[in-house]
mmCIF file of C-alpha atoms and ligand atoms in Angstrom:
data_model
loop_
_atom_site.group_PDB
_atom_site.id
_atom_site.type_symbol
_atom_site.label_atom_id
_atom_site.label_comp_id
_atom_site.label_asym_id
_atom_site.label_seq_id
_atom_site.Cartn_x
_atom_site.Cartn_y
_atom_site.Cartn_z
ATOM 1 C CA UNK Q 8 -0.057 -0.092 0.078
ATOM 2 C CA UNK Q 9 1.476 3.547 -0.904
ATOM 3 C CA UNK Q 10 2.082 5.864 1.998
ATOM 4 C CA UNK Q 11 0.572 9.465 1.176
ATOM 5 C CA UNK Q 12 1.221 12.804 3.167
ATOM 6 C CA UNK Q 13 -2.310 14.619 2.803
ATOM 7 C CA UNK Q 14 -1.588 18.565 3.184
ATOM 8 C CA UNK Q 15 -4.866 20.234 3.841
ATOM 9 C CA UNK Q 16 -4.472 23.904 2.996
ATOM 10 C CA UNK Q 17 -8.377 24.732 3.271
ATOM 11 C CA UNK Q 18 -10.765 26.012 0.285
ATOM 12 C CA UNK Q 19 -14.433 25.113 -0.402
ATOM 13 C CA UNK Q 20 -14.312 21.506 0.385
ATOM 14 C CA UNK Q 21 -13.199 22.167 3.590
ATOM 15 C CA UNK Q 22 -15.760 25.167 4.158
ATOM 16 C CA UNK Q 23 -18.822 25.439 6.190
ATOM 17 C CA UNK Q 24 -21.594 28.066 6.060
ATOM 18 C CA UNK Q 25 -21.130 31.153 8.583
ATOM 19 C CA UNK Q 26 -22.754 34.341 8.604
ATOM 20 C CA UNK Q 27 -19.831 35.785 6.515
ATOM 21 C CA UNK Q 28 -20.327 33.352 3.526
ATOM 22 C CA UNK Q 29 -18.425 30.044 3.414
ATOM 23 C CA UNK Q 30 -15.207 29.918 5.493
ATOM 24 C CA UNK Q 31 -12.785 26.897 5.776
ATOM 25 C CA UNK Q 32 -13.289 25.099 8.974
ATOM 26 C CA UNK Q 33 -12.652 21.694 8.586
ATOM 27 C CA UNK Q 34 -9.196 19.972 9.257
ATOM 28 C CA UNK Q 35 -7.544 17.166 7.328
ATOM 29 C CA UNK Q 36 -8.724 14.454 9.593
ATOM 30 C CA UNK Q 37 -12.408 15.705 8.868
ATOM 31 C CA UNK Q 38 -12.349 15.679 5.805
ATOM 32 C CA UNK Q 39 -11.005 12.186 5.632
ATOM 33 C CA UNK Q 40 -13.854 10.860 7.750
ATOM 34 C CA UNK Q 41 -15.781 11.381 4.527
ATOM 35 C CA UNK Q 42 -13.989 8.892 2.858
ATOM 36 C CA UNK Q 43 -13.757 5.435 4.946
ATOM 37 C CA UNK Q 44 -12.897 3.334 1.797
ATOM 38 C CA UNK Q 45 -9.640 4.848 1.729
ATOM 39 C CA UNK Q 46 -8.468 2.522 4.116
ATOM 40 C CA UNK Q 47 -8.373 -0.139 1.483
ATOM 41 C CA UNK Q 48 -6.343 2.291 -0.849
ATOM 42 C CA UNK Q 49 -3.166 3.935 1.101
ATOM 43 C CA UNK Q 50 -2.124 4.737 4.620
ATOM 44 C CA UNK Q 51 -2.319 8.465 5.583
ATOM 45 C CA UNK Q 52 -0.307 11.102 7.448
ATOM 46 C CA UNK Q 53 -2.102 14.303 7.775
ATOM 47 C CA UNK Q 54 -0.490 17.624 7.731
ATOM 48 C CA UNK Q 55 -2.700 20.250 8.433
ATOM 49 C CA UNK Q 56 -0.789 23.594 6.881
ATOM 50 C CA UNK Q 57 -3.087 25.916 6.714
ATOM 51 C CA UNK Q 58 -6.845 26.733 6.567
ATOM 52 C CA UNK Q 59 -7.686 29.449 4.204
ATOM 53 C CA UNK Q 60 -9.436 30.475 1.134
ATOM 54 C CA UNK Q 61 -7.266 30.041 -1.716
ATOM 55 C CA UNK Q 62 -7.550 33.724 -2.299
ATOM 56 C CA UNK Q 63 -5.547 34.407 0.542
ATOM 57 C CA UNK Q 64 -2.619 31.532 -0.668
ATOM 58 C CA UNK Q 65 0.497 33.721 -1.451
ATOM 59 C CA UNK Q 66 3.805 32.628 -3.040
ATOM 60 C CA UNK Q 67 5.274 32.146 0.222
ATOM 61 C CA UNK Q 68 2.770 29.866 1.031
ATOM 62 C CA UNK Q 69 3.201 27.752 -1.893
ATOM 63 C CA UNK Q 70 6.897 27.495 -1.281
ATOM 64 C CA UNK Q 71 6.041 26.388 2.260
ATOM 65 C CA UNK Q 72 4.155 23.859 0.541
ATOM 66 C CA UNK Q 73 6.857 22.842 -1.756
ATOM 67 C CA UNK Q 74 9.578 23.002 1.108
ATOM 68 C CA UNK Q 75 7.350 20.508 2.964
ATOM 69 C CA UNK Q 76 7.150 18.196 0.419
ATOM 70 C CA UNK Q 77 10.833 18.630 -0.813
ATOM 71 C CA UNK Q 78 11.816 17.901 3.086
ATOM 72 C CA UNK Q 79 9.243 14.768 3.554
ATOM 73 C CA UNK Q 80 10.134 13.440 -0.220
ATOM 74 C CA UNK Q 81 12.046 10.369 1.151
ATOM 75 C CA UNK Q 82 9.369 9.516 3.783
ATOM 76 C CA UNK Q 83 6.237 9.255 1.502
ATOM 77 C CA UNK Q 84 5.030 7.607 -1.901
ATOM 78 C CA UNK Q 85 3.103 10.609 -3.039
ATOM 79 C CA UNK Q 86 1.575 14.073 -1.660
ATOM 80 C CA UNK Q 87 -1.791 15.317 -1.928
ATOM 81 C CA UNK Q 88 -2.822 18.741 -0.874
ATOM 82 C CA UNK Q 89 -6.506 19.626 -0.722
ATOM 83 C CA UNK Q 90 -6.794 23.404 -2.091
ATOM 84 C CA UNK Q 91 -9.376 26.079 -2.991
ATOM 85 C CA UNK Q 92 -10.017 26.109 -6.880
ATOM 86 C CA UNK Q 93 -9.842 29.942 -7.495
ATOM 87 C CA UNK Q 94 -5.811 29.863 -7.218
ATOM 88 C CA UNK Q 95 -5.411 26.159 -7.771
ATOM 89 C CA UNK Q 96 -3.634 26.371 -11.108
ATOM 90 C CA UNK Q 97 -1.291 29.087 -9.563
ATOM 91 C CA UNK Q 98 -0.117 26.461 -6.852
ATOM 92 C CA UNK Q 99 0.191 23.532 -9.290
ATOM 93 C CA UNK Q 100 2.319 25.642 -11.575
ATOM 94 C CA UNK Q 101 4.391 26.849 -9.302
ATOM 95 C CA UNK Q 102 4.682 23.113 -7.719
ATOM 96 C CA UNK Q 103 5.474 21.775 -10.994
ATOM 97 C CA UNK Q 104 8.556 24.366 -11.241
ATOM 98 C CA UNK Q 105 9.803 24.204 -8.120
ATOM 99 C CA UNK Q 106 9.690 20.526 -7.610
ATOM 100 C CA UNK Q 107 12.103 19.852 -10.698
ATOM 101 C CA UNK Q 108 12.563 16.433 -11.632
ATOM 102 C CA UNK Q 109 10.455 14.764 -9.311
ATOM 103 C CA UNK Q 110 9.516 11.372 -9.520
ATOM 104 C CA UNK Q 111 6.609 10.818 -7.215
ATOM 105 C CA UNK Q 112 3.009 12.235 -7.130
ATOM 106 C CA UNK Q 113 2.088 15.555 -6.180
ATOM 107 C CA UNK Q 114 -1.721 15.844 -6.264
ATOM 108 C CA UNK Q 115 -3.657 18.934 -5.879
ATOM 109 C CA UNK Q 116 -7.440 18.757 -5.666
ATOM 110 C CA UNK Q 117 -10.631 21.053 -4.668
ATOM 111 C CA UNK Q 118 -14.275 21.235 -5.288
ATOM 112 C CA UNK Q 119 -16.941 23.653 -5.785
ATOM 113 C CA UNK Q 120 -19.082 22.647 -3.098
ATOM 114 C CA UNK Q 121 -18.119 21.669 0.505
ATOM 115 C CA UNK Q 122 -17.745 18.068 1.285
ATOM 116 C CA UNK Q 123 -20.837 16.549 3.029
ATOM 117 C CA UNK Q 124 -23.322 18.920 1.176
ATOM 118 C CA UNK Q 125 -25.710 17.303 -1.375
ATOM 119 C CA UNK Q 126 -24.171 16.872 -4.824
ATOM 120 C CA UNK Q 127 -20.651 17.767 -3.715
ATOM 121 C CA UNK Q 128 -17.846 17.184 -6.064
ATOM 122 C CA UNK Q 129 -15.640 17.336 -2.726
ATOM 123 C CA UNK Q 130 -15.804 13.363 -1.928
ATOM 124 C CA UNK Q 131 -15.148 11.921 -5.416
ATOM 125 C CA UNK Q 132 -12.287 14.610 -6.363
ATOM 126 C CA UNK Q 133 -10.612 13.823 -3.174
ATOM 127 C CA UNK Q 134 -11.050 9.977 -3.568
ATOM 128 C CA UNK Q 135 -9.708 10.043 -6.895
ATOM 129 C CA UNK Q 136 -6.785 11.755 -6.020
ATOM 130 C CA UNK Q 137 -5.874 8.985 -3.640
ATOM 131 C CA UNK Q 138 -6.566 6.343 -6.539
ATOM 132 C CA UNK Q 139 -4.420 8.091 -8.987
ATOM 133 C CA UNK Q 140 -1.689 7.847 -6.399
ATOM 134 C CA UNK Q 141 -2.685 3.973 -5.803
ATOM 135 C CA UNK Q 142 -2.252 3.535 -9.716
ATOM 136 C CA UNK Q 143 0.885 4.973 -10.094
ATOM 137 C CA UNK Q 144 1.142 8.478 -11.661
ATOM 138 C CA UNK Q 145 4.117 10.410 -11.024
ATOM 139 C CA UNK Q 146 4.602 14.512 -11.312
ATOM 140 C CA UNK Q 147 2.857 17.129 -10.308
ATOM 141 C CA UNK Q 148 -0.775 17.373 -11.150
ATOM 142 C CA UNK Q 149 -4.430 18.416 -10.489
ATOM 143 C CA UNK Q 150 -7.052 15.754 -10.394
ATOM 144 C CA UNK Q 151 -10.516 17.243 -10.691
ATOM 145 C CA UNK Q 152 -13.647 15.796 -12.430
ATOM 146 C CA UNK Q 153 -12.436 12.814 -13.405
ATOM 147 C CA UNK Q 154 -9.297 14.131 -15.316
ATOM 148 C CA UNK Q 155 -5.696 14.106 -14.375
ATOM 149 C CA UNK Q 156 -4.127 17.605 -15.659
ATOM 150 C CA UNK Q 157 -0.591 18.322 -15.469
ATOM 151 C CA UNK Q 158 0.569 21.396 -13.378
ATOM 152 C CA UNK Q 159 1.751 23.800 -15.863
ATOM 153 C CA UNK Q 160 -1.356 23.406 -18.158
ATOM 154 C CA UNK Q 161 -4.460 23.978 -15.361
ATOM 155 C CA UNK Q 162 -6.907 26.620 -16.144
ATOM 156 C CA UNK Q 163 -9.805 27.256 -14.020
ATOM 157 C CA UNK Q 164 -12.376 28.134 -16.897
ATOM 158 C CA UNK Q 165 -15.854 28.161 -14.870
ATOM 159 C CA UNK Q 166 -16.743 29.709 -10.872
ATOM 160 C CA UNK Q 167 -19.827 27.412 -10.615
ATOM 161 C CA UNK Q 168 -20.068 24.277 -13.057
ATOM 162 C CA UNK Q 169 -18.813 21.214 -11.215
ATOM 163 C CA UNK Q 170 -16.173 20.632 -14.167
ATOM 164 C CA UNK Q 171 -14.200 23.750 -13.608
ATOM 165 C CA UNK Q 172 -10.924 22.990 -14.874
ATOM 166 C CA UNK Q 173 -9.113 22.312 -18.337
ATOM 167 C CA UNK Q 174 -5.930 21.322 -19.652
ATOM 168 C CA UNK Q 175 -4.758 23.672 -21.882
ATOM 169 C CA UNK Q 176 -2.794 23.017 -24.980
ATOM 170 C CA UNK Q 177 -2.036 19.671 -23.461
ATOM 171 C CA UNK Q 178 -4.062 16.590 -23.486
ATOM 172 C CA UNK Q 179 -4.890 15.170 -19.964
ATOM 173 C CA UNK Q 180 -2.508 12.603 -18.717
ATOM 174 C CA UNK Q 181 -5.216 10.254 -17.660
ATOM 175 C CA UNK Q 182 -9.098 9.914 -16.357
ATOM 176 C CA UNK Q 183 -10.702 8.385 -13.695
ATOM 177 C CA UNK Q 184 -14.125 6.815 -14.631
ATOM 178 C CA UNK Q 185 -17.073 7.415 -12.289
ATOM 179 C CA UNK Q 186 -16.681 3.495 -10.767
ATOM 180 C CA UNK Q 187 -12.978 4.771 -9.866
ATOM 181 C CA UNK Q 188 -11.205 2.908 -12.688
ATOM 182 C CA UNK Q 189 -7.844 4.574 -13.307
ATOM 183 C CA UNK Q 190 -6.387 5.393 -16.905
ATOM 184 C CA UNK Q 191 -3.169 6.711 -16.926
ATOM 185 C CA UNK Q 192 -1.588 7.837 -20.187
ATOM 186 C CA UNK Q 193 2.254 6.760 -20.715
ATOM 187 C CA UNK Q 194 4.356 8.740 -19.000
ATOM 188 C CA UNK Q 195 8.002 9.999 -20.115
ATOM 189 C CA UNK Q 196 10.839 8.781 -17.487
ATOM 190 C CA UNK Q 197 12.244 11.690 -15.293
ATOM 191 C CA UNK Q 198 15.440 12.368 -16.753
ATOM 192 C CA UNK Q 199 17.010 14.734 -14.199
ATOM 193 C CA UNK Q 200 17.692 14.504 -11.046
ATOM 194 C CA UNK Q 201 15.072 16.079 -7.834
ATOM 195 C CA UNK Q 202 15.824 19.408 -6.916
ATOM 196 C CA UNK Q 203 13.901 22.190 -5.213
ATOM 197 C CA UNK Q 204 13.929 25.154 -7.549
ATOM 198 C CA UNK Q 205 14.071 28.419 -5.220
ATOM 199 C CA UNK Q 206 11.669 31.461 -6.308
ATOM 200 C CA UNK Q 207 13.771 34.423 -7.299
ATOM 201 C CA UNK Q 208 12.205 37.124 -8.545
ATOM 202 C CA UNK Q 209 8.455 38.181 -7.732
ATOM 203 C CA UNK Q 210 8.576 41.672 -9.785
ATOM 204 C CA UNK Q 211 6.160 40.540 -12.314
ATOM 205 C CA UNK Q 212 3.166 42.329 -13.714
ATOM 206 C CA UNK Q 213 0.155 41.176 -15.859
ATOM 207 C CA UNK Q 214 -1.034 43.928 -18.547
ATOM 208 C CA UNK Q 215 -4.459 43.100 -20.370
ATOM 209 C CA UNK Q 216 -4.742 45.082 -23.454
ATOM 210 C CA UNK Q 217 -8.044 46.440 -24.001
ATOM 211 C CA UNK Q 218 -9.154 48.724 -27.058
ATOM 212 C CA UNK Q 219 -8.177 52.561 -25.672
ATOM 213 C CA UNK Q 220 -5.649 51.263 -23.122
ATOM 214 C CA UNK Q 221 -3.564 54.386 -22.096
ATOM 215 C CA UNK Q 222 -0.169 54.555 -23.661
ATOM 216 C CA UNK Q 223 0.816 56.493 -20.150
ATOM 217 C CA UNK Q 224 0.694 52.857 -18.589
ATOM 218 C CA UNK Q 225 4.005 51.754 -19.921
ATOM 219 C CA UNK Q 226 5.567 54.548 -17.779
ATOM 220 C CA UNK Q 227 3.958 53.365 -14.675
ATOM 221 C CA UNK Q 228 5.404 49.678 -15.055
ATOM 222 C CA UNK Q 229 9.104 50.715 -15.139
ATOM 223 C CA UNK Q 230 9.629 49.127 -11.406
ATOM 224 C CA UNK Q 231 8.844 45.521 -12.593
ATOM 225 C CA UNK Q 232 11.389 43.280 -13.872
ATOM 226 C CA UNK Q 233 8.900 41.523 -16.067
ATOM 227 C CA UNK Q 234 5.534 42.199 -17.702
ATOM 228 C CA UNK Q 235 3.653 39.827 -19.317
ATOM 229 C CA UNK Q 236 1.111 41.546 -21.917
ATOM 230 C CA UNK Q 237 -2.014 39.543 -22.550
ATOM 231 C CA UNK Q 238 -2.939 40.591 -26.145
ATOM 232 C CA UNK Q 239 -5.067 39.864 -28.512
ATOM 233 C CA UNK Q 240 -4.923 36.497 -30.643
ATOM 234 C CA UNK Q 241 -1.975 35.319 -31.997
ATOM 235 C CA UNK Q 242 -0.201 38.277 -30.170
ATOM 236 C CA UNK Q 243 1.021 41.752 -31.669
ATOM 237 C CA UNK Q 244 1.118 45.029 -29.805
ATOM 238 C CA UNK Q 245 -1.140 47.969 -31.433
ATOM 239 C CA UNK Q 246 0.827 50.621 -33.567
ATOM 240 C CA UNK Q 247 -0.088 53.625 -30.769
ATOM 241 C CA UNK Q 248 1.544 51.797 -27.695
ATOM 242 C CA UNK Q 249 4.747 51.098 -29.678
ATOM 243 C CA UNK Q 250 6.613 53.832 -28.308
ATOM 244 C CA UNK Q 251 5.620 53.190 -24.502
ATOM 245 C CA UNK Q 252 6.799 49.521 -25.099
ATOM 246 C CA UNK Q 253 9.911 50.427 -26.693
ATOM 247 C CA UNK Q 254 10.743 52.756 -23.686
ATOM 248 C CA UNK Q 255 9.842 49.775 -21.279
ATOM 249 C CA UNK Q 256 12.365 47.519 -22.978
ATOM 250 C CA UNK Q 257 14.874 49.789 -23.169
ATOM 251 C CA UNK Q 258 14.790 50.577 -19.393
ATOM 252 C CA UNK Q 259 15.522 46.855 -18.695
ATOM 253 C CA UNK Q 260 11.749 45.291 -18.269
ATOM 254 C CA UNK Q 261 11.323 41.502 -19.864
ATOM 255 C CA UNK Q 262 8.277 42.081 -21.682
ATOM 256 C CA UNK Q 263 6.156 38.660 -22.869
ATOM 257 C CA UNK Q 264 3.329 38.350 -24.767
ATOM 258 C CA UNK Q 265 0.712 36.084 -24.204
ATOM 259 C CA UNK Q 266 -2.863 35.718 -25.785
ATOM 260 C CA UNK Q 267 -6.683 36.530 -24.126
ATOM 261 C CA UNK Q 268 -7.430 33.412 -25.975
ATOM 262 C CA UNK Q 269 -8.188 30.207 -23.507
ATOM 263 C CA UNK Q 270 -5.903 28.125 -26.079
ATOM 264 C CA UNK Q 271 -3.678 27.938 -28.883
ATOM 265 C CA UNK Q 272 -0.414 29.527 -29.194
ATOM 266 C CA UNK Q 273 1.099 33.078 -29.674
ATOM 267 C CA UNK Q 274 3.058 33.703 -32.641
ATOM 268 C CA UNK Q 275 4.534 36.737 -33.578
ATOM 269 C CA UNK Q 276 5.905 35.899 -36.819
ATOM 270 C CA UNK Q 277 2.215 35.066 -38.107
ATOM 271 C CA UNK Q 278 1.039 39.042 -38.541
ATOM 272 C CA UNK Q 279 2.707 42.286 -38.921
ATOM 273 C CA UNK Q 280 1.657 43.506 -35.653
ATOM 274 C CA UNK Q 281 3.353 40.608 -34.087
ATOM 275 C CA UNK Q 282 6.645 41.059 -36.265
ATOM 276 C CA UNK Q 283 6.612 44.933 -34.976
ATOM 277 C CA UNK Q 284 6.315 43.750 -31.162
ATOM 278 C CA UNK Q 285 9.086 41.118 -31.750
ATOM 279 C CA UNK Q 286 11.431 43.524 -33.489
ATOM 280 C CA UNK Q 287 10.867 45.677 -30.455
ATOM 281 C CA UNK Q 288 12.448 42.847 -28.198
ATOM 282 C CA UNK Q 289 8.901 41.638 -26.806
ATOM 283 C CA UNK Q 290 9.016 37.832 -26.026
ATOM 284 C CA UNK Q 291 6.496 35.289 -27.293
ATOM 285 C CA UNK Q 292 5.422 33.136 -24.914
ATOM 286 C CA UNK Q 293 3.859 30.320 -27.209
ATOM 287 C CA UNK Q 294 1.459 27.946 -25.631
ATOM 288 C CA UNK Q 295 2.342 28.748 -22.034
ATOM 289 C CA UNK Q 296 -0.695 29.958 -19.716
ATOM 290 C CA UNK Q 297 -0.201 32.742 -17.846
ATOM 291 C CA UNK Q 298 -0.252 30.488 -14.486
ATOM 292 C CA UNK Q 299 2.745 28.465 -15.768
ATOM 293 C CA UNK Q 300 4.530 31.889 -17.156
ATOM 294 C CA UNK Q 301 4.137 33.357 -13.798
ATOM 295 C CA UNK Q 302 5.570 30.373 -12.073
ATOM 296 C CA UNK Q 303 8.444 29.808 -14.522
ATOM 297 C CA UNK Q 304 9.196 33.423 -14.218
ATOM 298 C CA UNK Q 305 9.091 33.090 -10.120
ATOM 299 C CA UNK Q 306 11.572 30.058 -10.654
ATOM 300 C CA UNK Q 307 13.603 31.476 -13.423
ATOM 301 C CA UNK Q 308 13.009 28.491 -15.918
ATOM 302 C CA UNK Q 309 11.120 29.968 -18.239
ATOM 303 C CA UNK Q 310 13.708 29.497 -21.168
ATOM 304 C CA UNK Q 311 14.303 26.061 -19.907
ATOM 305 C CA UNK Q 312 10.938 24.603 -20.042
ATOM 306 C CA UNK Q 313 9.247 23.437 -23.498
HETATM 307 N N1 LIG A 19 -12.801 30.795 -3.146
HETATM 308 C C1 LIG A 19 -12.470 29.157 -3.021
HETATM 309 C C2 LIG A 19 -11.372 28.797 -2.625
HETATM 310 O O1 LIG A 19 -10.755 29.050 -4.020
HETATM 311 C C3 LIG A 19 -13.088 28.328 -4.087
HETATM 312 C C4 LIG A 19 -12.889 27.275 -4.222
HETATM 313 O O2 LIG A 19 -12.335 26.516 -3.474
HETATM 314 O O3 LIG A 19 -13.672 26.206 -4.845
HETATM 315 O O4 LIG A 19 -10.896 28.389 -1.643
#
């Protein structure tokens, strides 16, 4: 039987109603009492790391999760993190980049409804996560609504539906049928040693292009080392913003271009508006999601990853 470290951090699945709305209230021990069948799947140690809405999860909290897993790596066959769904993609992406060369499962899950309430997705998602560990998955991924999604491709696309996540620009890594049967896609062997990549640079800003954006905005961004522009379609910069962009790049800020589209790749060679941006020094983010880009900039690994 696999030995799993279950790390509880809060989120809706651990919430109870208060007079001020849903608030995380259940411990890891409380959560697991809803899943008696777990005793046949894994042996479990529980770590109540924190109990917060994922809105309040900071980079420091995420680093704490990565450090805990790194420290305990040899003692467990796998790690499960229960987490709020709202920022789960950011945690998954940062753990994916920080836990480089990991050869054990680190699985995150959350739910749209608290555990124990009618029609909650929490029980299934939590149980599936343990099933995926028992089936032998390796790497950092989210397990939600019957899908295994790699940590750097996860995006939350719906804040109400029970199927809120998608794997963007990559196929899912596997599925879990409603009867609990896990199907894992073939995984490539890990080719680098396991190491903990530290967070290096937090001076990141994401700017969304909107029609009529004031060009003066670029002069306000000079304190940031990295600016990600979420632009239109395949990428490009409107001509009236070029002067501001050029000045920002010339004073030393790294500027990257991604797209407001949910999937597909930025290609700055496709249109003249993109070629102009590239000539000014803006860098295409290709098919990376925002969460993945932010995490890889934080870890200084942006240029290393495919
Ligand atoms: N606000 C909640 C959180 O992210 C939402 C959820 O868990 O679904 O913690």
